[in-house]
CSV table of C-alpha atoms in Angstrom, one decimal:
chain,number,residue,atom,x,y,z
A,1,UNK,CA,-20.8,-10.1,-76.5
A,2,UNK,CA,-20.1,-12.5,-73.5
A,3,UNK,CA,-21.8,-12.1,-70.2
A,4,UNK,CA,-18.7,-10.4,-68.5
A,5,UNK,CA,-18.7,-7.5,-71.2
A,6,UNK,CA,-22.4,-7.3,-71.1
A,7,UNK,CA,-22.3,-7.0,-67.4
A,8,UNK,CA,-19.7,-4.2,-67.7
A,9,UNK,CA,-21.7,-2.3,-70.3
A,10,UNK,CA,-24.8,-2.4,-68.2
A,11,UNK,CA,-23.0,-1.3,-65.1
A,12,UNK,CA,-21.4,1.5,-67.1
A,13,UNK,CA,-24.6,2.6,-68.6
A,14,UNK,CA,-26.5,2.6,-65.3
A,15,UNK,CA,-23.5,3.6,-63.1
A,16,UNK,CA,-24.4,0.8,-60.5
A,17,UNK,CA,-21.8,-0.4,-58.3
A,18,UNK,CA,-23.7,-3.5,-57.0
A,19,UNK,CA,-23.6,-6.8,-58.7
A,20,UNK,CA,-26.3,-7.5,-61.1
A,21,UNK,CA,-28.7,-10.2,-60.7
A,22,UNK,CA,-28.5,-13.3,-63.0
A,23,UNK,CA,-32.0,-12.6,-64.4
A,24,UNK,CA,-31.1,-9.2,-65.6
A,25,UNK,CA,-28.1,-10.5,-67.5
A,26,UNK,CA,-30.0,-13.5,-68.9
A,27,UNK,CA,-32.7,-11.1,-70.2
A,28,UNK,CA,-30.3,-8.8,-71.7
A,29,UNK,CA,-28.4,-11.5,-73.5
A,30,UNK,CA,-31.6,-12.5,-75.4
A,31,UNK,CA,-32.6,-8.9,-76.4
A,32,UNK,CA,-32.3,-8.1,-80.2
A,33,UNK,CA,-30.7,-5.0,-81.6
A,34,UNK,CA,-33.8,-3.0,-81.2
A,35,UNK,CA,-34.0,-3.9,-77.5
A,36,UNK,CA,-37.0,-6.2,-77.9
A,37,UNK,CA,-37.5,-9.9,-76.8
A,38,UNK,CA,-38.8,-11.8,-79.7
A,39,UNK,CA,-39.1,-15.4,-78.4
A,40,UNK,CA,-42.2,-16.1,-76.6
A,41,UNK,CA,-40.7,-18.5,-74.1
A,42,UNK,CA,-38.0,-15.9,-73.2
A,43,UNK,CA,-40.9,-13.2,-72.7
A,44,UNK,CA,-42.6,-15.6,-70.3
A,45,UNK,CA,-39.4,-16.1,-68.2
A,46,UNK,CA,-38.8,-12.4,-68.1
A,47,UNK,CA,-42.3,-11.7,-67.0
A,48,UNK,CA,-42.0,-14.4,-64.1
A,49,UNK,CA,-38.7,-12.8,-63.2
A,50,UNK,CA,-40.2,-9.4,-62.8
A,51,UNK,CA,-43.0,-10.6,-60.9
A,52,UNK,CA,-40.8,-12.5,-58.3
A,53,UNK,CA,-38.5,-9.4,-58.1
A,54,UNK,CA,-41.2,-7.1,-57.3
A,55,UNK,CA,-42.8,-9.4,-54.7
A,56,UNK,CA,-39.3,-10.2,-53.2
A,57,UNK,CA,-38.6,-6.3,-52.9
A,58,UNK,CA,-42.0,-5.5,-51.3
A,59,UNK,CA,-41.9,-8.4,-48.8
A,60,UNK,CA,-38.4,-8.1,-47.6
A,61,UNK,CA,-37.3,-4.7,-48.9
A,62,UNK,CA,-33.8,-6.0,-49.7
A,63,UNK,CA,-32.4,-6.5,-53.3
A,64,UNK,CA,-29.9,-9.1,-52.1
A,65,UNK,CA,-32.9,-11.6,-51.7
A,66,UNK,CA,-33.6,-11.1,-55.5
A,67,UNK,CA,-30.1,-12.4,-56.4
A,68,UNK,CA,-31.3,-15.8,-57.4
A,69,UNK,CA,-34.5,-15.1,-59.2
A,70,UNK,CA,-33.5,-17.0,-62.3
A,71,UNK,CA,-33.1,-20.2,-60.3
A,72,UNK,CA,-36.6,-19.7,-58.8
A,73,UNK,CA,-38.2,-19.2,-62.2
A,74,UNK,CA,-36.5,-22.2,-63.7
A,75,UNK,CA,-37.2,-24.2,-60.7
A,76,UNK,CA,-34.2,-26.4,-60.9
A,77,UNK,CA,-31.1,-26.3,-58.7
A,78,UNK,CA,-27.8,-25.3,-59.9
A,79,UNK,CA,-25.7,-28.4,-60.6
A,80,UNK,CA,-22.1,-28.5,-59.7
A,81,UNK,CA,-20.0,-26.7,-62.2
A,82,UNK,CA,-22.9,-24.7,-63.9
A,83,UNK,CA,-24.5,-21.3,-63.2
A,84,UNK,CA,-27.0,-20.0,-65.8
A,85,UNK,CA,-26.8,-16.5,-66.9
A,86,UNK,CA,-23.2,-15.7,-65.9
A,87,UNK,CA,-21.1,-16.9,-68.7
A,88,UNK,CA,-18.3,-19.1,-69.2
A,89,UNK,CA,-16.2,-20.4,-66.2
A,90,UNK,CA,-18.5,-19.3,-63.3
A,91,UNK,CA,-19.2,-22.0,-60.8
A,92,UNK,CA,-21.8,-22.1,-58.0
A,93,UNK,CA,-19.0,-22.0,-55.5
A,94,UNK,CA,-17.6,-18.7,-56.9
A,95,UNK,CA,-21.1,-17.2,-57.5
A,96,UNK,CA,-22.9,-18.3,-54.3
A,97,UNK,CA,-20.1,-17.9,-51.7
A,98,UNK,CA,-20.4,-19.8,-48.4
A,99,UNK,CA,-19.4,-18.3,-45.1
A,100,UNK,CA,-16.4,-19.9,-44.0
A,101,UNK,CA,-16.9,-21.7,-40.4
A,102,UNK,CA,-14.2,-20.9,-38.0
A,103,UNK,CA,-13.1,-24.0,-36.2
A,104,UNK,CA,-13.2,-23.6,-32.4
A,105,UNK,CA,-9.8,-23.6,-30.7
A,106,UNK,CA,-8.8,-26.3,-28.4
A,107,UNK,CA,-9.4,-24.1,-25.4
A,108,UNK,CA,-12.8,-23.4,-26.4
A,109,UNK,CA,-13.5,-27.3,-27.0
A,110,UNK,CA,-12.0,-28.1,-23.5
A,111,UNK,CA,-13.9,-25.4,-21.9
A,112,UNK,CA,-17.2,-26.7,-23.5
A,113,UNK,CA,-16.3,-30.1,-22.4
A,114,UNK,CA,-15.7,-29.0,-18.8
A,115,UNK,CA,-19.1,-27.2,-18.7
A,116,UNK,CA,-20.9,-30.4,-20.1
A,117,UNK,CA,-19.2,-32.7,-17.5
A,118,UNK,CA,-20.3,-30.4,-14.7
A,119,UNK,CA,-23.8,-30.6,-16.0
A,120,UNK,CA,-23.6,-34.3,-16.4
A,121,UNK,CA,-22.1,-34.6,-12.8
A,122,UNK,CA,-25.2,-32.5,-11.5
A,123,UNK,CA,-27.6,-34.9,-12.8
């Protein structure tokens, strides 16, 4: 089962409408049919994820800050074109959207220039 279907299944089972964290999908993709993690390295990563998630929730009280726990645990940056734990075709740009900056209009730039010119003239 791919990550997209796994996420749909988890959301259906839990009836959650918020996006799941990467660490949750990463863990669920490595669970066997009995619902147990067999690999010791995976168990360590899962434990670290849970510790970081609990400390993030208690400190800031916002689950949005827990979104990139997997990146914190692996302690490596996401390189262009790769996002761990979200399946095929997900890029950092699509998963970690940046706010679009609105360019100032010509009038705003001219007004700012006029104000700065006045300030320079006063000196």
